[in-house]
PDB file of C-alpha atoms in Angstrom:
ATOM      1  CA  UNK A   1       8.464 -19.224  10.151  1.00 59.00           C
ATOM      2  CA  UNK A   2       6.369 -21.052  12.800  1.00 92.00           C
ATOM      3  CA  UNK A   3       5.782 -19.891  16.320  1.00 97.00           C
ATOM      4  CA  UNK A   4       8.954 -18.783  18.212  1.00 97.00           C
ATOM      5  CA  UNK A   5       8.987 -18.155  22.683  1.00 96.00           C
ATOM      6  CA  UNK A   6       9.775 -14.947  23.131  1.00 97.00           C
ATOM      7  CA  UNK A   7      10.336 -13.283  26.557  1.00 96.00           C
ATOM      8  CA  UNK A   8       9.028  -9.903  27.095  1.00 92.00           C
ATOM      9  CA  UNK A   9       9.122  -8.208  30.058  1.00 90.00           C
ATOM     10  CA  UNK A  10      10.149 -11.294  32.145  1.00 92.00           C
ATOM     11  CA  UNK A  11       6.930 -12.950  30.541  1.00 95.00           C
ATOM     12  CA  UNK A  12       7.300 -15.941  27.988  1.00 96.00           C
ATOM     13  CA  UNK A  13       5.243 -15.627  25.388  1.00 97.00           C
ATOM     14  CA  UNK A  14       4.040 -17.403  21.677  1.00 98.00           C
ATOM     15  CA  UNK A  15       4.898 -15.381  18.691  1.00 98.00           C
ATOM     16  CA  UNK A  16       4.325 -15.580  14.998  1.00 98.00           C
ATOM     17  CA  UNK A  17       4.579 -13.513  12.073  1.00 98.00           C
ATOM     18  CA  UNK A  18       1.766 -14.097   9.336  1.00 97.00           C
ATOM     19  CA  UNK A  19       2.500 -12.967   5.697  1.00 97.00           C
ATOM     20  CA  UNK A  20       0.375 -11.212   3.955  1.00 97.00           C
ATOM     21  CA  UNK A  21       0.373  -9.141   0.194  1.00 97.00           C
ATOM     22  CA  UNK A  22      -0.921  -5.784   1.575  1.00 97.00           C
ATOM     23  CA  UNK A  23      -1.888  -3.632   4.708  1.00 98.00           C
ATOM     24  CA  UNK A  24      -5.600  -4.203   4.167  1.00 97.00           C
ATOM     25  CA  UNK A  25      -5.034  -8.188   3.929  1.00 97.00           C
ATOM     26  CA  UNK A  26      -3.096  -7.924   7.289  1.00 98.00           C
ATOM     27  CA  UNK A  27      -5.590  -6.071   8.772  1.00 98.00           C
ATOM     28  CA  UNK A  28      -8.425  -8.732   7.977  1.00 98.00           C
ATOM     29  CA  UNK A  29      -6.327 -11.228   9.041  1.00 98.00           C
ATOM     30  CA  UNK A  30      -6.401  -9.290  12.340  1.00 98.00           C
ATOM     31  CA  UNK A  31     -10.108  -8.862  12.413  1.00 98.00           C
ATOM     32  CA  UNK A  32     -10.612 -13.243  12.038  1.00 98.00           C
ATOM     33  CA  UNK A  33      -8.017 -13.152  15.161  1.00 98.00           C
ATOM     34  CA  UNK A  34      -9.816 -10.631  16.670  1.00 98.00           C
ATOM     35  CA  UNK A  35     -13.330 -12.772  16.356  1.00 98.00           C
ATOM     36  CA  UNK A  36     -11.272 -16.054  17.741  1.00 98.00           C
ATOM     37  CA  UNK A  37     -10.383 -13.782  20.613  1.00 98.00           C
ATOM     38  CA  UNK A  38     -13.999 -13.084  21.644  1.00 97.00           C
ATOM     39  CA  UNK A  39     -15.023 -16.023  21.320  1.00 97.00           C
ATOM     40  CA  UNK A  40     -12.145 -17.906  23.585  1.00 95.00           C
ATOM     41  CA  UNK A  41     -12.108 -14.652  25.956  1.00 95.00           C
ATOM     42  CA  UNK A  42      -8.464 -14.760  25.243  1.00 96.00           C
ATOM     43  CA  UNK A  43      -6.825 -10.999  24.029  1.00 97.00           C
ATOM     44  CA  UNK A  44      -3.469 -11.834  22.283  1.00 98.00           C
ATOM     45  CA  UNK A  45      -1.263  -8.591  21.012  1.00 98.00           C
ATOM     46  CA  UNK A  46      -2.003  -8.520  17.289  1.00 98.00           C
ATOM     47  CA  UNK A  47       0.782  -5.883  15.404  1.00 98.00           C
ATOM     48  CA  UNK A  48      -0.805  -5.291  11.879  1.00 98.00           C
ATOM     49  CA  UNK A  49       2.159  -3.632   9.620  1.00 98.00           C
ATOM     50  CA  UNK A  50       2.120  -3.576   5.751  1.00 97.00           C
ATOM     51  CA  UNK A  51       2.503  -7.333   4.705  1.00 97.00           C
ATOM     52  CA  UNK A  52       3.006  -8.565   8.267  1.00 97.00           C
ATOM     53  CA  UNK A  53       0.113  -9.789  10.897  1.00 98.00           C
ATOM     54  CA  UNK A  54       2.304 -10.513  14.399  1.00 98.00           C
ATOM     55  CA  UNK A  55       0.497 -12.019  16.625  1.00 98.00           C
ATOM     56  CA  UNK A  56       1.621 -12.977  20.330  1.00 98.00           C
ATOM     57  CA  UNK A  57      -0.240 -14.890  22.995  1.00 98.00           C
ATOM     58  CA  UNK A  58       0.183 -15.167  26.483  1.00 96.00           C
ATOM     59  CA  UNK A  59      -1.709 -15.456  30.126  1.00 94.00           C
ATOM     60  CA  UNK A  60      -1.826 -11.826  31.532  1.00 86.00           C
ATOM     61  CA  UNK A  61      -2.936 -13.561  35.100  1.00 86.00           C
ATOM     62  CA  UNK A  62      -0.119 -16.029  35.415  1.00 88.00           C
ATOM     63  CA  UNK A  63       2.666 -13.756  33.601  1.00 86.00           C
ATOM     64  CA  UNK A  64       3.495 -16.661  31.118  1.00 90.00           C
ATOM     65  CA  UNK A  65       2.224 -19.716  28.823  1.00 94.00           C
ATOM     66  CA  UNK A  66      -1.017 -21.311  29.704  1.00 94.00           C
ATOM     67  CA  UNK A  67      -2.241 -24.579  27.961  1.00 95.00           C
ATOM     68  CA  UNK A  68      -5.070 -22.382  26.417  1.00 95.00           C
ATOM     69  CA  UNK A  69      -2.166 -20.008  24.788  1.00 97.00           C
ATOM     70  CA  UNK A  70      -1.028 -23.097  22.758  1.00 96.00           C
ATOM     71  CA  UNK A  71      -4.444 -23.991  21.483  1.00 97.00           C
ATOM     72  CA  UNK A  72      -5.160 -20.556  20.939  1.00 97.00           C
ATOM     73  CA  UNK A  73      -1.988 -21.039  18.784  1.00 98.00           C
ATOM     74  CA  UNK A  74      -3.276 -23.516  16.736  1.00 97.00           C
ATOM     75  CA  UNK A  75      -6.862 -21.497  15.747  1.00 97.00           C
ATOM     76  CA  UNK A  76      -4.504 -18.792  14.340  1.00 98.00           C
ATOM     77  CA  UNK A  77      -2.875 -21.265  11.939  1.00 97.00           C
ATOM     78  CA  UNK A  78      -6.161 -22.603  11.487  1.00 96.00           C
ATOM     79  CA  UNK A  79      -7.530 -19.114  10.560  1.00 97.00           C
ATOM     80  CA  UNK A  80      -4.480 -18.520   8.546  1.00 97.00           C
ATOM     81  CA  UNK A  81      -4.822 -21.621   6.527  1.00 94.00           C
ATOM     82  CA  UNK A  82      -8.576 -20.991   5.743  1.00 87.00           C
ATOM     83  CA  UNK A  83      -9.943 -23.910   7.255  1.00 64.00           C
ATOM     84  CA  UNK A  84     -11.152 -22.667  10.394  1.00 59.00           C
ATOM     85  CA  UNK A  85     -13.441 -25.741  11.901  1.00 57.00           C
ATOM     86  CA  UNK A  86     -16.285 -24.203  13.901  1.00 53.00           C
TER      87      UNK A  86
ATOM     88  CA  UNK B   1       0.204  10.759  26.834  1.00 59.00           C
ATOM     89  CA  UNK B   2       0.744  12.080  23.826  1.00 92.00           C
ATOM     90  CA  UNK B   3       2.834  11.413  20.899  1.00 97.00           C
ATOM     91  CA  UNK B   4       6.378  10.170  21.511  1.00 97.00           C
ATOM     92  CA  UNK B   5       9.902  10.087  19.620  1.00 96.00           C
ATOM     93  CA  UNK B   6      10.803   6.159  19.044  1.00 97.00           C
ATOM     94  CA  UNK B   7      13.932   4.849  17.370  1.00 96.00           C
ATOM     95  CA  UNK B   8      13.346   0.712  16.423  1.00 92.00           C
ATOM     96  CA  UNK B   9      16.641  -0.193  14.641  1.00 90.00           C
ATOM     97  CA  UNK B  10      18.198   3.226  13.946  1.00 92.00           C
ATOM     98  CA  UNK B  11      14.980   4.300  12.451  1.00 95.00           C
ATOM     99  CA  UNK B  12      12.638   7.148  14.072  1.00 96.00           C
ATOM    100  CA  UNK B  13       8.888   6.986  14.650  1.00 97.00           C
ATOM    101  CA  UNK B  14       5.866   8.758  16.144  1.00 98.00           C
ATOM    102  CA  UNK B  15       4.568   6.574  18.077  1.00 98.00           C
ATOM    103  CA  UNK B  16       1.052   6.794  20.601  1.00 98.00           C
ATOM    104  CA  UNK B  17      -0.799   4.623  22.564  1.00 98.00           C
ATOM    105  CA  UNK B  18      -4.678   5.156  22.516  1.00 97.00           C
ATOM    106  CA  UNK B  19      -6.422   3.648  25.768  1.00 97.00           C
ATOM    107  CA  UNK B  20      -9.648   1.572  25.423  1.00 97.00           C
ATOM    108  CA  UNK B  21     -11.876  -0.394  27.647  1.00 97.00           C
ATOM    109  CA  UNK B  22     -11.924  -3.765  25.762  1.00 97.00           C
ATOM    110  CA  UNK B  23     -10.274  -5.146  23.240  1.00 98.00           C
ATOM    111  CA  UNK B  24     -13.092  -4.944  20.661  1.00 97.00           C
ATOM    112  CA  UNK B  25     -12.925  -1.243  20.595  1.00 97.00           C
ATOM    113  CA  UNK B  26      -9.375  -1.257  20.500  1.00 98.00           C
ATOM    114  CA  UNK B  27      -9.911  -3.620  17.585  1.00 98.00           C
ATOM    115  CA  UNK B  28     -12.510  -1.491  15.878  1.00 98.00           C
ATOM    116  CA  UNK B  29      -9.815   2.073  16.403  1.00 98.00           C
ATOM    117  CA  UNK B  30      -7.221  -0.019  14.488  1.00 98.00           C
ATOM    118  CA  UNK B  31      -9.625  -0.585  11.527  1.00 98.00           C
ATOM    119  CA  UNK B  32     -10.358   3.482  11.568  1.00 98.00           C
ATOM    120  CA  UNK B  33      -7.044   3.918  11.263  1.00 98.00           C
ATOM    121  CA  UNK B  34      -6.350   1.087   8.900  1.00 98.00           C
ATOM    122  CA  UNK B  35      -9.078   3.101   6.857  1.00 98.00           C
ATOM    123  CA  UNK B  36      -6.561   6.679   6.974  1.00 98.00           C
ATOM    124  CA  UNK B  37      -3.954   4.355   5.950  1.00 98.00           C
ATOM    125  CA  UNK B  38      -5.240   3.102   2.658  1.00 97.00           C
ATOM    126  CA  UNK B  39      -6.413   7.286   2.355  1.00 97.00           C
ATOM    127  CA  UNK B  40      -2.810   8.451   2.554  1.00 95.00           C
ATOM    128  CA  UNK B  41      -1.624   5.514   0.723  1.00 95.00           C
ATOM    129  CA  UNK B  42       0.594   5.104   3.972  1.00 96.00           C
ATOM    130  CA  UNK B  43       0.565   2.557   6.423  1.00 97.00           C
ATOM    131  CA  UNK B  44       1.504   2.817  10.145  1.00 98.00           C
ATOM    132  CA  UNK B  45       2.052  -0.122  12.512  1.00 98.00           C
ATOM    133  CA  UNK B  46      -1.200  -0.883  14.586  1.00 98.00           C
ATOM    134  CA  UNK B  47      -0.436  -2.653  18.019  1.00 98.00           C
ATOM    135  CA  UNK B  48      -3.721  -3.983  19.449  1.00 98.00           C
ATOM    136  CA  UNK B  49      -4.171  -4.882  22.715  1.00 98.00           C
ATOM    137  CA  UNK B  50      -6.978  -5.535  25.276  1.00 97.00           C
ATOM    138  CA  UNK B  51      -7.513  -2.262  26.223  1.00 97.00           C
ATOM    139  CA  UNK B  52      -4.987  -0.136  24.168  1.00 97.00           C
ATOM    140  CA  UNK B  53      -4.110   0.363  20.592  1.00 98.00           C
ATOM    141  CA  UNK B  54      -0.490   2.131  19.773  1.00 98.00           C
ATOM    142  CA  UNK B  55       0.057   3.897  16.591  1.00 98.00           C
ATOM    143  CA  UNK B  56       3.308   3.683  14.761  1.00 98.00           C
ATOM    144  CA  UNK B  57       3.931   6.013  11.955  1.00 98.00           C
ATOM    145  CA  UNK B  58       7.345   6.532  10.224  1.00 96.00           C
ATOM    146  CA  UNK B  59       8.248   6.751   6.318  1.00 94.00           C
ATOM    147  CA  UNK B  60       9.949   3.552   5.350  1.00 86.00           C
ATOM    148  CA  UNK B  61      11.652   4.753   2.442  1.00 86.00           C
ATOM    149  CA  UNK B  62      13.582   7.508   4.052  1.00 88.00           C
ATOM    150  CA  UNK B  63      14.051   4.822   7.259  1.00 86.00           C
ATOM    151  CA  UNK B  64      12.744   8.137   9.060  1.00 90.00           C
ATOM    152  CA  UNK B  65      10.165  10.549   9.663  1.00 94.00           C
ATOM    153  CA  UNK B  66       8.502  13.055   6.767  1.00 94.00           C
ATOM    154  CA  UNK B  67       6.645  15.856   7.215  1.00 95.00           C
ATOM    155  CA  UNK B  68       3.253  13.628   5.876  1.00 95.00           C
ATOM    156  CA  UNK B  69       4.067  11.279   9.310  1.00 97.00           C
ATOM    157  CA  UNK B  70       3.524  14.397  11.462  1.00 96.00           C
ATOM    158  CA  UNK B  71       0.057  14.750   9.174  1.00 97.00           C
ATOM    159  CA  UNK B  72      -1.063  11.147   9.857  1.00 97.00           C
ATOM    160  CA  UNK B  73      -0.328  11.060  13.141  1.00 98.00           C
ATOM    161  CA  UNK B  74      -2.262  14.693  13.918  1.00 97.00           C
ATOM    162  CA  UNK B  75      -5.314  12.868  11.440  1.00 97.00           C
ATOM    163  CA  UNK B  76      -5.271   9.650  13.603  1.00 98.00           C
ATOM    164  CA  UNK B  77      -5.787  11.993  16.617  1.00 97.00           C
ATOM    165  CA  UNK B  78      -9.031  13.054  15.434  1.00 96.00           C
ATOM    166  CA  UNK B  79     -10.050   9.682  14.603  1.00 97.00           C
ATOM    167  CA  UNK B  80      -9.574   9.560  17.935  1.00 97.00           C
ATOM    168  CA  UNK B  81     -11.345  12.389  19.411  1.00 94.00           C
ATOM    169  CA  UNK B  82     -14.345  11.402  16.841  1.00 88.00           C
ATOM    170  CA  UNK B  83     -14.425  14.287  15.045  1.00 64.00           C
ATOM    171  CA  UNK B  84     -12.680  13.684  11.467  1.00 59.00           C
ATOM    172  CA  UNK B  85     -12.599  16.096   9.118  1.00 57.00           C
ATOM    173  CA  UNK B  86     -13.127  15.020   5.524  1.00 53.00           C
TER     174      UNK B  86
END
């Protein structure tokens, strides 16, 4: 599954589900988003669940898709993947 | 706001939203709870947000709600309040 628009809200947004073995493996997964967030000062929604990372970006000041949501995008697959490049 | 009644699919949940003033501490709640959830052996859904982190707890065998989801949910509200009991 790669990232999907989703509209929530009347706000388009990026969404992708990241599988994982475990809760605690999700959870980690959300922590390395969570870093990648502080460092772009970009928030997405991150929904850990057992097995599952979701996470969705989006532009909270322009209620939609901002170039920056689409790199942001690609860091997360970059995380996922293990080859983050700093 | 307190705990609420959700149904996602024909299945019930508890579900509560937990307000913050960043993301980081949202973040950082999540993991607490994430922490309870390896504890009980049972795993909630953790929405984090920039500002807000909402608590999802339901039995997913039963596609319901069990008396221990009542537990976790009254355990996750101490995390809260910073005064866990071990």
């Amino acid at each position: 599954p790669d990232w999907i628009l989703v509209e929530e809200d009347g706000v388009e947004k990026l969404q992708r589900a990241f599988p994982f073995g475990n809760f605690v493996d999700a959870l980690a997964f959300s922590n390395r988003i969570g870093e990648l967030a502080e460092e772009e000062g970009h928030h997405p929604a991150l929904l850990t669940e057992y097995g599952k990372t979701t996470v969705t970006w989006w532009t909270h000041k322009i209620h939609g898709l901002h170039r920056n949501d689409f790199i942001c995008a690609a860091k997360t697959d970059q995380i996922f993947q293990g080859n983050e490049t700093d």
